[in-house]
Short mmCIF file of C-alpha atoms in Angstrom, two decimals:
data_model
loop_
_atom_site.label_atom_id
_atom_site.label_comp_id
_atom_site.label_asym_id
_atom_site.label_seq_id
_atom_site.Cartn_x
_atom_site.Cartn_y
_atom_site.Cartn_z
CA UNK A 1 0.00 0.00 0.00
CA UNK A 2 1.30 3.71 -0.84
CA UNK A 3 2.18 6.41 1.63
CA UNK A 4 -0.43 8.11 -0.13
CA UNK A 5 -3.10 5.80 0.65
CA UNK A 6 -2.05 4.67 4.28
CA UNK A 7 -2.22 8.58 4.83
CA UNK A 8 -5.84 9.58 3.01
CA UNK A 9 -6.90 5.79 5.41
CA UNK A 10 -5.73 7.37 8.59
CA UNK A 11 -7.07 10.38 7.81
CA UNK A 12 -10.21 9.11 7.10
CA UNK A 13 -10.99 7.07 10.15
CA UNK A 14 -9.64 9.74 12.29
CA UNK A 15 -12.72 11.80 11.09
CA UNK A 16 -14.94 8.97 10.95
CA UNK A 17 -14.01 8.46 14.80
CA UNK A 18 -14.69 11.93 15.33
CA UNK A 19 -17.93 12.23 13.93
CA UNK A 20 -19.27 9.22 16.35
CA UNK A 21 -18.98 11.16 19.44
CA UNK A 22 -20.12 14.13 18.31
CA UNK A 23 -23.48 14.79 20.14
CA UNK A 24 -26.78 13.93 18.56
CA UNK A 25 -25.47 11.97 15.26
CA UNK A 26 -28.24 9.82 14.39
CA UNK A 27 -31.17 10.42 12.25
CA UNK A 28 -33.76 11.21 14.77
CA UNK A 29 -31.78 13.91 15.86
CA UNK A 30 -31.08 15.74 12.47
CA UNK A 31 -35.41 15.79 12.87
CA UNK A 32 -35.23 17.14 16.33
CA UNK A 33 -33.37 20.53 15.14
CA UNK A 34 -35.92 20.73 12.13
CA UNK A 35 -39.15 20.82 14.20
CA UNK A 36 -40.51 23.63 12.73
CA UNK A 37 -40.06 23.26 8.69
CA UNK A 38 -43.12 23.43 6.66
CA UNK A 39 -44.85 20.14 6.69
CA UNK A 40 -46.18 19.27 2.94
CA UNK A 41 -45.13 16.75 -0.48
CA UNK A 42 -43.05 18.69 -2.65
CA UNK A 43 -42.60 16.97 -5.93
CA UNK A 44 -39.24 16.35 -7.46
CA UNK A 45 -37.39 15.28 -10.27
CA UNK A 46 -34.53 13.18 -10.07
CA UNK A 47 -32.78 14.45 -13.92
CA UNK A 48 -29.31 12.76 -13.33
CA UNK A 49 -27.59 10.16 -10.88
CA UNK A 50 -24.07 8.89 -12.02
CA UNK A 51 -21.28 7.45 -10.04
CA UNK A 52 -18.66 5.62 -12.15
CA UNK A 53 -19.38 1.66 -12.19
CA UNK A 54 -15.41 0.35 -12.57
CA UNK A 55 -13.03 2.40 -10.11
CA UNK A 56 -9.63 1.98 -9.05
CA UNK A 57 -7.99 2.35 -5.64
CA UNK A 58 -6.35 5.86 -5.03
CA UNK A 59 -8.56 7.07 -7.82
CA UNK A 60 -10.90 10.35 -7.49
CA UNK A 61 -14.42 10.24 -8.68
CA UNK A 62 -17.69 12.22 -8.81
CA UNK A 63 -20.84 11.25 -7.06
CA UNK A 64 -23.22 13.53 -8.76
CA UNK A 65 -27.28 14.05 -8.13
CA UNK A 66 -29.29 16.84 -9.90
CA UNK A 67 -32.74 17.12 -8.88
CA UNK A 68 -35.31 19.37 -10.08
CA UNK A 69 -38.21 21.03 -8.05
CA UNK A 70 -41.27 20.59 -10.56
CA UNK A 71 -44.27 21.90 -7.69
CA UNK A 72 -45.25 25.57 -6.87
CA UNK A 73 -43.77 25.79 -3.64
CA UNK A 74 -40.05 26.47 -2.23
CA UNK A 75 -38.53 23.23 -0.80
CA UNK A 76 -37.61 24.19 2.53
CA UNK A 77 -34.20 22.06 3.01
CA UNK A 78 -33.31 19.57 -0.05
CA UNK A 79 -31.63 16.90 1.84
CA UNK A 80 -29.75 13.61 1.01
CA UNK A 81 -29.06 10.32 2.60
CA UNK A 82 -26.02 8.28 1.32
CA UNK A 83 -25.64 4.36 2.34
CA UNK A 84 -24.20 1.47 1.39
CA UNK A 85 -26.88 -0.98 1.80
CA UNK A 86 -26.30 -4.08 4.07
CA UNK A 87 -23.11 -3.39 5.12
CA UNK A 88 -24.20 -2.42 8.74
CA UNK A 89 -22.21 1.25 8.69
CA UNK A 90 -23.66 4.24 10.27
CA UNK A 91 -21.66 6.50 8.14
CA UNK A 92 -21.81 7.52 4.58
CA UNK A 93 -19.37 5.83 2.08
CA UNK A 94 -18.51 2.98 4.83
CA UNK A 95 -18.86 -0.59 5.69
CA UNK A 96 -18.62 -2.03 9.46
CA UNK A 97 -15.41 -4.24 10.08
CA UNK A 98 -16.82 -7.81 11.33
CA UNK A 99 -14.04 -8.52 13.50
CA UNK A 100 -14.97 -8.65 17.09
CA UNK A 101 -13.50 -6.29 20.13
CA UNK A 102 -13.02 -3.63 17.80
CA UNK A 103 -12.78 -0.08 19.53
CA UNK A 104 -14.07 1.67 16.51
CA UNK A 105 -15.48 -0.76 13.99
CA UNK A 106 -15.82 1.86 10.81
CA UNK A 107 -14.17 1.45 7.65
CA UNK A 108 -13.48 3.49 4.96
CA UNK A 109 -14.76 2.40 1.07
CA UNK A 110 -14.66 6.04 -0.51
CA UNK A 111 -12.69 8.80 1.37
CA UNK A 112 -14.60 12.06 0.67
CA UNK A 113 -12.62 15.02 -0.23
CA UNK A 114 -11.98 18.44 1.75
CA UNK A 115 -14.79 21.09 0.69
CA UNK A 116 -17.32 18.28 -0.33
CA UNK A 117 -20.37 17.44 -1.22
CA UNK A 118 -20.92 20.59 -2.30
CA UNK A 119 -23.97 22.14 -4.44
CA UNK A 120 -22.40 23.14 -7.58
CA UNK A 121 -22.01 26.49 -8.54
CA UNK A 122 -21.78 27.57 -4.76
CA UNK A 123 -18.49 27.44 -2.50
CA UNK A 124 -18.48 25.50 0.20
CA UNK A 125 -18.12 27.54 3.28
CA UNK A 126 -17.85 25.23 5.85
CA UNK A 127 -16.80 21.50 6.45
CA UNK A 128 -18.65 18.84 4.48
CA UNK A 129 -18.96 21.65 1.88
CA UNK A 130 -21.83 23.66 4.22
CA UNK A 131 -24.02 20.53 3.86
CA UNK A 132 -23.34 19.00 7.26
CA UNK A 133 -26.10 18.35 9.84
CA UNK A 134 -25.55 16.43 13.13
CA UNK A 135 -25.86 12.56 11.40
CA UNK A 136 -22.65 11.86 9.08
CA UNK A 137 -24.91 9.63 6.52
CA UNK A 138 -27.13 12.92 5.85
CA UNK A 139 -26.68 16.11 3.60
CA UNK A 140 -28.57 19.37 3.71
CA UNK A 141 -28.41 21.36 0.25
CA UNK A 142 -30.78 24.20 1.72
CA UNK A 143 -33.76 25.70 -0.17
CA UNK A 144 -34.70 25.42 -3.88
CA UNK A 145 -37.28 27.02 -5.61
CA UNK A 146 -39.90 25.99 -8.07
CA UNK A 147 -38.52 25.09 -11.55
CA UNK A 148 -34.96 25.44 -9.84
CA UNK A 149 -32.38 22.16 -10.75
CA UNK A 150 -30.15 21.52 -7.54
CA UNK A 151 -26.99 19.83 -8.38
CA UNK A 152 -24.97 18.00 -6.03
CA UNK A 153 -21.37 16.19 -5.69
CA UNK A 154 -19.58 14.25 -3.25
CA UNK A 155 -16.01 13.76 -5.00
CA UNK A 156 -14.39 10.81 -3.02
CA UNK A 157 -11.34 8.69 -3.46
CA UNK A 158 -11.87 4.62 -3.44
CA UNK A 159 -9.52 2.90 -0.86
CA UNK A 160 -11.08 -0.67 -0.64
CA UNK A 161 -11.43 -2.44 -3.17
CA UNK A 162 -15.14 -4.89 -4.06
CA UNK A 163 -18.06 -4.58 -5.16
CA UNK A 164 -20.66 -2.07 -3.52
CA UNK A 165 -24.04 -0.31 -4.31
CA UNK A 166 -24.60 3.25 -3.00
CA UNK A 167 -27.94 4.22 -1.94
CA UNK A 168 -29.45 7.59 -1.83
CA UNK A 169 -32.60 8.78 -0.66
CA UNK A 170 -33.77 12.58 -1.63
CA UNK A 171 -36.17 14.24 1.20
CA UNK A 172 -37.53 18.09 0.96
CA UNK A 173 -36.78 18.68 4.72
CA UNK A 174 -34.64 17.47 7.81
CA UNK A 175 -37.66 17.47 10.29
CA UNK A 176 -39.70 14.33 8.55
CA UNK A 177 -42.87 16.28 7.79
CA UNK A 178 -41.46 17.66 4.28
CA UNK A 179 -41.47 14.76 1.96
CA UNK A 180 -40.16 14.92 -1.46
CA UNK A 181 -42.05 13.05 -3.45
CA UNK A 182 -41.72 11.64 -7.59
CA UNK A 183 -44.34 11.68 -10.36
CA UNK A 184 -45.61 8.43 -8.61
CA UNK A 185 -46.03 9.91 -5.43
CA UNK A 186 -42.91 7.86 -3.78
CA UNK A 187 -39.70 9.22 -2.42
CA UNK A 188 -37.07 9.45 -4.43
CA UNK A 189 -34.55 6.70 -4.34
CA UNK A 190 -31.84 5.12 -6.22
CA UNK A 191 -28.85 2.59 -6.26
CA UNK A 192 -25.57 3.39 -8.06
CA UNK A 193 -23.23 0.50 -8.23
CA UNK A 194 -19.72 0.31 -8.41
CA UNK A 195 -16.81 -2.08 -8.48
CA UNK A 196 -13.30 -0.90 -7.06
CA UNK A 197 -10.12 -2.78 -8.50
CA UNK A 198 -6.79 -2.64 -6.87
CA UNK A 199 -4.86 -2.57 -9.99
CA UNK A 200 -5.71 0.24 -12.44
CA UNK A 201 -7.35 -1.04 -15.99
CA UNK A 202 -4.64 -1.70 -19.12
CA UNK A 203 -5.63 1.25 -21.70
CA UNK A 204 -4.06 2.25 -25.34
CA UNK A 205 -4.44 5.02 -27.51
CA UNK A 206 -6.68 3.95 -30.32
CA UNK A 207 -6.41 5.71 -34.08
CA UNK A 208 -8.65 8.61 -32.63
CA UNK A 209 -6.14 9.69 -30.20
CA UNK A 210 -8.28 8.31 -27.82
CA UNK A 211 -7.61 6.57 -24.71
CA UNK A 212 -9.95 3.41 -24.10
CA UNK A 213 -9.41 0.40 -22.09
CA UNK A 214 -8.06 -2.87 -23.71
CA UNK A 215 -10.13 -5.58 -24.79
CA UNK A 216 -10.24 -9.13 -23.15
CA UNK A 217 -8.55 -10.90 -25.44
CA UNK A 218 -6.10 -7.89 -25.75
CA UNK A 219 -5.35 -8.47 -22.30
CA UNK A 220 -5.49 -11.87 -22.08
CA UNK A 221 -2.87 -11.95 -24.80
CA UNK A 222 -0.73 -9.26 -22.75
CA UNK A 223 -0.86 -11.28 -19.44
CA UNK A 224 0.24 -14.78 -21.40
CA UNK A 225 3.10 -12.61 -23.13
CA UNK A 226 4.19 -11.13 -19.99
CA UNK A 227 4.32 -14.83 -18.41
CA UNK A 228 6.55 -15.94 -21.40
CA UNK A 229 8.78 -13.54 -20.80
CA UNK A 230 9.36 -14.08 -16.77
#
C-alpha cells in the first residue's frame, strides 16, 4: 500500500471516529433541530444520478445528483441520505469491520474530499462543503425554488477495493414532515453500483487519439506474453 493511501486511510478514520462522538449523530436527531419546517409533499425530479461503475484504488471520482423542483412551492431544506446498503455502517461511504472487540469498527470504502459534497455552482463555506447536519450519513443542500435544478457532488477517493451499491434517498426537509415526493407519489430513491479494482485497468491510444481500455482478449494476450517472458 502507498504512503499516499495509508495517509488519506488514517485520515479518514480519524474523522470517521470523530464524527461518532459528536453529540446527537443519528437520524432522529437531524429531525429534532428541524421541528418547525413546513410540513407538505413537494414533488421532485430526479434528472441525473451517475457514479462511475469500474473504479480503481487511489482514484478520485464524482458522485453527482441533480434534482429538479417541478411543484409551486419552495422546498424548505433539499436533503440527502447516502448508504451502502447491508453493510451495517452508520456513516456515509462505509462498511462495518466484522471482526470482534473492535474499539471503533468503521471502515473506509470512498474517502470524501476536503470542501465536499458541495452544491455546484456555490463554495463550500464550511466543512462537508456547508451541507453538514448532526448525522454523518445525511446532507442538507438548503432551499430550492420551483422550476430550480439543484446539483450536487460528493467527489471521493476509493480505498477498498469490491463490489458495492450506494444508496441515496432525496427528502424536501430534515424534520420528517417535508417529503419529497416523484411523479408516482414515492420518495425518491436510487442505487448506483460500483466495483473498485486494486490494480488500475490496461488502456491504449486507439487511431482517434483516444484513450480506451483494452479488450479481453487484448489483455489476455498481454498477461500470457508477460508470463513468457518471466
Amino acid at each position: 500500500m502507498s504512503r499516499k493511501l495509508k495517509i488519506a486511510l488514517s485520515t479518514a478514520l480519524t474523522g470517521f471516529a470523530a464524527l461518532t462522538i459528536l453529540p446527537g449523530c443519528g437520524d432522529e436527531e437531524v429531525g429534532a433541530q428541524f421541528a418547525n419546517e413546513p410540513a407538505g409533499e413537494y414533488p421532485v425530479e430526479v434528472l441525473r444520478a451517475d457514479f462511475e461503475p469500474r473504479q480503481t484504488v487511489s482514484k478520485t471520482y464524482d458522485l453527482t445528483l441533480a434534482v429538479k423542483n417541478t411543484g409551486d412551492e419552495r422546498i424548505p431544506a433539499l436533503s440527502t441520505v447516502i448508504n451502502l446498503p447491508g453493510r451495517d455502517s452508520t456513516l456515509a461511504f462505509a462498511y462495518a469491520d466484522p471482526q470482534p472487540d473492535l474499539a471503533y469498527d468503521q471502515r473506509p470504502v470512498w474517502v470524501l474530499e476536503e470542501g465536499y459534497p458541495r452544491r455546484d455552482g456555490r463554495v463550500a463555506p464550511r466543512v462537508n462543503g456547508g451541507t453538514g447536519t448532526s448525522s454523518p450519513r445525511v446532507f442538507n443542500f438548503g432551499e430550492v425554488e420551483p422550476g430550480e435544478i439543484a446539483g450536487m457532488i460528493w467527489r471521493v477517493t476509493a480505498v477498498r477495493p469490491g463490489s458495492y451499491k450506494v444508496s441515496y434517498e432525496i427528502s424536501a426537509g430534515l424534520g420528517g414532515d417535508a417529503v419529497a415526493v416523484d411523479n408516482s407519489g414515492e420518495q425518491p430513491f436510487g442505487l448506483l453500483p460500483a466495483r473498485i479494482t486494486s490494480l488500475a485497468r490496461l488502456t491504449e491510444v486507439n487511431e482517434k487519439g483516444q484513450v480506451v481500455p483494452l479488450s479481453r482478449a487484448e489483455q489476455r494476450s498481454l498477461k500470457q506474453q508477460e508470463r513468457g517472458s518471466g
